[in-house]
């Protein structure tokens, strides 16, 4: 337990003291103690910056797409794997779907760039065989978000299914036997036994997911995006990196990051309150 506490104190709670920079005109030479206090000036500048609204909109849209398409992915995969009775085949499939989780976005980005290349990519070669025009997926504002969502599902669905498989394994087999005696087929067993048993786990994971809904994945977007798709791909995390690190606007980007954290906290509190009102499990 001590290493876990030390990790959270050192890497999570101690750095929170840095949010004070959002209320200063921070200078690296003067430090936090010597920098001038400016109150909420950086927050006012943030709301007056038109680029911020574009970035915020992109963040919300990409998060929403990942939530709608990505959150059910592990549940569906776990339900499908749970129905496989051949254990060797089941273990093989599980191993294959877990593997992408252990690959970094740098490796996956390289794979996607080659696979989706408009000149030599296998996807566009297949489209060519069908008589269709090649598509520059990573340079197209219409296709870039789709690539983000699909690649994220491919990478994380297998890993996310582990928790649901554990929850499925905890369901009492006698409940299924009773359902079969009552004449329930596979579909009715799914509706009346499996899904109700999983509902508590689904609600808890959904509430936790809302806490990081604005964390759309810096590494993934940073590896894949380019100036052609900035209008639809630039999110808060990449905006903070470009503005804060490369342009040295530390105070302004700290204000943007603090704003994102406050929104995430509000979402978690509201989702947890809704879960309690619906009579489901909640975080507190």
Short mmCIF file of C-alpha atoms in Angstrom, two decimals:
data_model
loop_
_atom_site.label_atom_id
_atom_site.label_comp_id
_atom_site.label_asym_id
_atom_site.label_seq_id
_atom_site.Cartn_x
_atom_site.Cartn_y
_atom_site.Cartn_z
CA UNK A 1 0.00 0.00 0.00
CA UNK A 2 2.88 2.38 0.82
CA UNK A 3 4.34 2.42 -2.72
CA UNK A 4 0.87 3.19 -4.09
CA UNK A 5 0.38 6.08 -1.65
CA UNK A 6 3.86 7.39 -2.43
CA UNK A 7 3.10 7.27 -6.17
CA UNK A 8 -0.11 9.29 -5.84
CA UNK A 9 1.42 11.81 -3.41
CA UNK A 10 4.56 12.42 -5.50
CA UNK A 11 3.14 12.28 -9.02
CA UNK A 12 -0.50 13.34 -8.52
CA UNK A 13 -0.94 15.58 -5.47
CA UNK A 14 2.40 17.42 -5.21
CA UNK A 15 2.25 18.65 -8.87
CA UNK A 16 -1.20 20.12 -8.14
CA UNK A 17 0.61 22.97 -6.38
CA UNK A 18 1.67 24.12 -9.84
CA UNK A 19 -1.87 25.35 -10.63
CA UNK A 20 -0.93 28.54 -8.78
CA UNK A 21 0.92 29.52 -11.98
CA UNK A 22 -2.48 30.01 -13.65
CA UNK A 23 -3.00 33.10 -11.47
CA UNK A 24 0.43 34.60 -12.15
CA UNK A 25 2.33 36.06 -15.07
CA UNK A 26 4.90 33.32 -14.59
CA UNK A 27 8.53 33.94 -15.38
CA UNK A 28 10.99 31.06 -15.36
CA UNK A 29 13.71 33.44 -14.13
CA UNK A 30 11.65 34.93 -11.27
CA UNK A 31 10.05 31.62 -10.25
CA UNK A 32 6.68 31.20 -8.55
CA UNK A 33 7.62 33.42 -5.59
CA UNK A 34 8.90 36.25 -7.74
CA UNK A 35 6.29 36.20 -10.53
CA UNK A 36 3.60 38.86 -10.70
CA UNK A 37 0.05 37.97 -9.61
CA UNK A 38 -2.57 38.68 -12.29
CA UNK A 39 -5.71 37.10 -10.79
CA UNK A 40 -8.11 35.70 -13.41
CA UNK A 41 -6.53 37.51 -16.38
CA UNK A 42 -5.45 34.30 -18.11
CA UNK A 43 -8.93 32.80 -17.75
CA UNK A 44 -10.42 35.94 -19.34
CA UNK A 45 -7.92 35.68 -22.20
CA UNK A 46 -8.82 32.01 -22.61
CA UNK A 47 -12.52 32.76 -23.06
CA UNK A 48 -11.74 35.62 -25.48
CA UNK A 49 -9.49 33.40 -27.63
CA UNK A 50 -11.43 32.08 -30.65
CA UNK A 51 -8.91 29.26 -31.12
CA UNK A 52 -9.76 27.98 -27.65
CA UNK A 53 -13.40 27.43 -28.64
CA UNK A 54 -12.31 25.42 -31.70
CA UNK A 55 -10.03 23.32 -29.52
CA UNK A 56 -12.73 22.83 -26.87
CA UNK A 57 -15.26 21.82 -29.53
CA UNK A 58 -12.81 19.30 -31.03
CA UNK A 59 -12.11 17.87 -27.58
CA UNK A 60 -15.80 17.42 -26.80
CA UNK A 61 -16.61 15.87 -30.19
CA UNK A 62 -13.71 13.40 -30.18
CA UNK A 63 -14.47 12.48 -26.55
CA UNK A 64 -18.14 12.00 -27.38
CA UNK A 65 -17.34 9.78 -30.38
CA UNK A 66 -14.95 7.68 -28.31
CA UNK A 67 -17.55 7.39 -25.54
CA UNK A 68 -20.40 6.38 -27.86
CA UNK A 69 -18.41 3.90 -29.97
CA UNK A 70 -15.55 2.98 -27.67
CA UNK A 71 -17.30 2.42 -24.33
CA UNK A 72 -19.63 -0.40 -25.55
CA UNK A 73 -16.72 -2.09 -27.40
CA UNK A 74 -15.21 -3.95 -24.39
CA UNK A 75 -18.70 -4.95 -23.18
CA UNK A 76 -19.65 -6.48 -26.54
CA UNK A 77 -16.26 -8.19 -26.85
CA UNK A 78 -16.55 -9.65 -23.34
CA UNK A 79 -20.07 -10.95 -24.04
CA UNK A 80 -18.88 -12.59 -27.27
CA UNK A 81 -15.84 -14.18 -25.60
CA UNK A 82 -18.02 -15.39 -22.74
CA UNK A 83 -20.06 -17.49 -25.19
CA UNK A 84 -17.00 -19.26 -26.63
CA UNK A 85 -16.80 -22.78 -25.17
CA UNK A 86 -13.57 -23.97 -26.86
CA UNK A 87 -11.04 -22.82 -24.24
CA UNK A 88 -7.95 -23.00 -26.47
CA UNK A 89 -9.63 -20.87 -29.14
CA UNK A 90 -10.94 -18.47 -26.46
CA UNK A 91 -7.49 -17.99 -24.91
CA UNK A 92 -5.96 -17.43 -28.33
CA UNK A 93 -8.49 -14.74 -29.24
CA UNK A 94 -8.09 -13.08 -25.84
CA UNK A 95 -4.32 -12.91 -26.28
CA UNK A 96 -4.64 -11.40 -29.75
CA UNK A 97 -7.07 -8.68 -28.63
CA UNK A 98 -4.96 -7.83 -25.56
CA UNK A 99 -1.74 -7.34 -27.55
CA UNK A 100 -2.49 -3.89 -29.09
CA UNK A 101 -2.79 -2.40 -25.58
CA UNK A 102 0.92 -3.01 -25.02
CA UNK A 103 1.97 -1.19 -28.20
CA UNK A 104 2.81 2.50 -27.90
CA UNK A 105 1.01 5.04 -30.06
CA UNK A 106 4.32 5.69 -31.81
CA UNK A 107 4.35 2.12 -33.14
CA UNK A 108 0.65 2.13 -33.93
CA UNK A 109 1.03 5.51 -35.61
CA UNK A 110 3.73 4.08 -37.88
CA UNK A 111 1.51 1.13 -38.75
CA UNK A 112 -1.47 3.39 -39.52
CA UNK A 113 0.60 5.75 -41.67
CA UNK A 114 1.74 2.81 -43.80
CA UNK A 115 -1.60 1.00 -43.92
CA UNK A 116 -3.57 4.16 -44.75
CA UNK A 117 -1.06 5.70 -47.15
CA UNK A 118 -2.88 7.06 -50.24
CA UNK A 119 -0.11 5.74 -52.53
CA UNK A 120 1.02 2.41 -51.07
CA UNK A 121 -1.39 1.64 -48.20
CA UNK A 122 -3.22 -1.67 -48.31
CA UNK A 123 -6.56 0.02 -47.60
CA UNK A 124 -6.29 2.32 -50.62
CA UNK A 125 -5.06 -0.56 -52.79
CA UNK A 126 -8.23 -2.43 -51.82
CA UNK A 127 -10.33 0.65 -52.65
CA UNK A 128 -8.53 0.82 -56.01
CA UNK A 129 -9.51 -2.81 -56.74
CA UNK A 130 -13.13 -1.75 -56.18
CA UNK A 131 -12.69 1.13 -58.61
CA UNK A 132 -12.78 3.80 -55.88
CA UNK A 133 -10.55 6.86 -55.60
CA UNK A 134 -7.78 6.73 -52.94
CA UNK A 135 -8.45 8.57 -49.68
CA UNK A 136 -5.82 10.49 -47.71
CA UNK A 137 -7.27 9.37 -44.37
CA UNK A 138 -4.76 11.17 -42.13
CA UNK A 139 -4.95 14.37 -44.17
CA UNK A 140 -8.73 14.45 -44.59
CA UNK A 141 -10.84 16.51 -42.20
CA UNK A 142 -13.79 14.19 -42.93
CA UNK A 143 -11.93 10.97 -42.09
CA UNK A 144 -9.41 11.90 -39.40
CA UNK A 145 -11.75 11.60 -36.41
CA UNK A 146 -12.97 8.22 -37.69
CA UNK A 147 -9.37 6.99 -37.81
CA UNK A 148 -8.87 8.21 -34.22
CA UNK A 149 -11.94 6.44 -32.88
CA UNK A 150 -11.44 3.15 -34.75
CA UNK A 151 -7.74 2.89 -33.86
CA UNK A 152 -8.53 3.67 -30.20
CA UNK A 153 -11.16 0.90 -30.10
CA UNK A 154 -8.75 -1.56 -31.76
CA UNK A 155 -6.03 -0.75 -29.22
CA UNK A 156 -8.04 -0.72 -25.99
CA UNK A 157 -11.18 -2.86 -26.41
CA UNK A 158 -9.41 -6.13 -25.58
CA UNK A 159 -7.79 -4.74 -22.46
CA UNK A 160 -11.02 -3.11 -21.29
CA UNK A 161 -12.88 -6.42 -21.69
CA UNK A 162 -10.85 -7.99 -18.85
CA UNK A 163 -12.94 -6.33 -16.12
CA UNK A 164 -16.22 -7.37 -17.77
CA UNK A 165 -14.99 -10.95 -18.22
CA UNK A 166 -14.16 -11.04 -14.50
CA UNK A 167 -17.65 -9.72 -13.70
CA UNK A 168 -19.21 -12.34 -16.00
CA UNK A 169 -17.22 -15.11 -14.30
CA UNK A 170 -18.70 -14.07 -10.93
CA UNK A 171 -22.32 -14.68 -12.03
CA UNK A 172 -23.78 -17.72 -10.30
CA UNK A 173 -24.27 -20.54 -12.91
CA UNK A 174 -27.41 -21.62 -11.04
CA UNK A 175 -29.12 -18.45 -12.24
CA UNK A 176 -28.54 -19.51 -15.84
CA UNK A 177 -29.75 -23.04 -15.05
CA UNK A 178 -32.93 -21.61 -13.54
CA UNK A 179 -33.40 -19.41 -16.62
CA UNK A 180 -33.01 -22.45 -18.92
CA UNK A 181 -35.58 -24.38 -16.86
CA UNK A 182 -37.96 -21.42 -17.34
CA UNK A 183 -37.45 -21.72 -21.10
CA UNK A 184 -35.11 -18.76 -21.62
CA UNK A 185 -32.94 -18.95 -24.71
CA UNK A 186 -29.54 -17.31 -25.14
CA UNK A 187 -31.04 -13.92 -26.01
CA UNK A 188 -33.35 -13.84 -22.99
CA UNK A 189 -30.52 -15.04 -20.73
CA UNK A 190 -28.48 -12.11 -22.01
CA UNK A 191 -31.29 -9.61 -21.38
CA UNK A 192 -32.52 -10.88 -18.02
CA UNK A 193 -29.43 -12.42 -16.40
CA UNK A 194 -26.15 -11.29 -17.96
CA UNK A 195 -26.77 -7.57 -18.56
CA UNK A 196 -28.48 -6.91 -15.17
CA UNK A 197 -25.54 -8.64 -13.46
CA UNK A 198 -23.09 -6.45 -15.38
CA UNK A 199 -25.00 -3.20 -14.86
CA UNK A 200 -23.22 -2.21 -11.62
CA UNK A 201 -19.79 -2.69 -13.20
CA UNK A 202 -20.87 -0.78 -16.31
CA UNK A 203 -22.12 2.18 -14.24
CA UNK A 204 -18.93 2.40 -12.16
CA UNK A 205 -16.69 2.27 -15.23
CA UNK A 206 -18.88 4.82 -17.02
CA UNK A 207 -18.59 7.26 -14.11
CA UNK A 208 -14.80 6.77 -14.06
CA UNK A 209 -14.69 7.25 -17.84
CA UNK A 210 -16.51 10.58 -17.53
CA UNK A 211 -13.74 11.76 -15.20
CA UNK A 212 -11.29 11.55 -18.07
CA UNK A 213 -13.71 12.40 -20.86
CA UNK A 214 -11.68 15.49 -21.81
CA UNK A 215 -8.44 13.44 -21.87
CA UNK A 216 -8.79 12.36 -25.47
CA UNK A 217 -5.28 10.95 -25.78
CA UNK A 218 -2.40 13.34 -26.37
CA UNK A 219 -0.02 10.68 -27.70
CA UNK A 220 -2.47 9.32 -30.25
CA UNK A 221 -3.35 12.70 -31.73
CA UNK A 222 0.17 14.10 -31.51
CA UNK A 223 1.54 11.15 -33.48
CA UNK A 224 -1.18 11.15 -36.14
CA UNK A 225 -2.23 14.74 -36.73
CA UNK A 226 -0.72 17.33 -39.08
CA UNK A 227 -1.47 20.95 -40.09
CA UNK A 228 -4.01 19.74 -42.70
CA UNK A 229 -6.35 18.52 -39.95
CA UNK A 230 -5.68 21.03 -37.16
CA UNK A 231 -9.23 22.38 -37.52
CA UNK A 232 -10.77 19.05 -36.51
CA UNK A 233 -7.92 17.37 -34.58
CA UNK A 234 -6.37 20.00 -32.33
CA UNK A 235 -7.60 19.29 -28.77
CA UNK A 236 -6.90 20.86 -25.38
CA UNK A 237 -3.89 18.62 -24.69
CA UNK A 238 -2.14 19.32 -28.00
CA UNK A 239 -3.11 23.01 -27.76
CA UNK A 240 -1.55 23.21 -24.29
CA UNK A 241 1.62 21.56 -25.60
CA UNK A 242 1.93 23.80 -28.67
CA UNK A 243 1.11 27.02 -26.82
CA UNK A 244 2.69 26.28 -23.46
CA UNK A 245 5.89 24.45 -24.35
CA UNK A 246 6.76 25.74 -27.80
CA UNK A 247 5.60 29.36 -27.21
CA UNK A 248 6.43 29.60 -23.49
CA UNK A 249 2.93 30.68 -22.35
CA UNK A 250 3.05 28.62 -19.17
CA UNK A 251 0.48 30.59 -17.16
CA UNK A 252 -2.10 30.71 -19.94
CA UNK A 253 -1.89 26.98 -20.67
CA UNK A 254 -2.02 26.17 -16.95
CA UNK A 255 -5.30 28.10 -16.84
CA UNK A 256 -6.57 26.02 -19.79
CA UNK A 257 -5.52 22.79 -18.06
CA UNK A 258 -7.19 23.86 -14.80
CA UNK A 259 -10.40 24.65 -16.68
CA UNK A 260 -10.35 21.14 -18.18
CA UNK A 261 -9.85 19.54 -14.75
CA UNK A 262 -12.75 21.49 -13.24
CA UNK A 263 -15.09 20.42 -16.06
CA UNK A 264 -14.01 16.78 -15.59
CA UNK A 265 -14.67 16.99 -11.84
CA UNK A 266 -18.16 18.42 -12.43
CA UNK A 267 -18.94 15.60 -14.88
CA UNK A 268 -17.87 12.92 -12.39
CA UNK A 269 -19.94 14.45 -9.56
CA UNK A 270 -23.04 14.75 -11.78
CA UNK A 271 -22.68 11.21 -13.17
CA UNK A 272 -22.17 9.76 -9.70
CA UNK A 273 -25.23 11.62 -8.41
CA UNK A 274 -27.30 10.34 -11.35
CA UNK A 275 -26.11 6.75 -10.70
CA UNK A 276 -27.19 7.01 -7.06
CA UNK A 277 -30.60 8.36 -8.02
CA UNK A 278 -31.08 5.49 -10.47
CA UNK A 279 -30.30 3.05 -7.67
CA UNK A 280 -27.05 1.80 -9.18
CA UNK A 281 -23.58 1.47 -7.67
CA UNK A 282 -21.71 4.74 -7.25
CA UNK A 283 -18.20 5.84 -6.35
CA UNK A 284 -19.27 7.42 -3.06
#
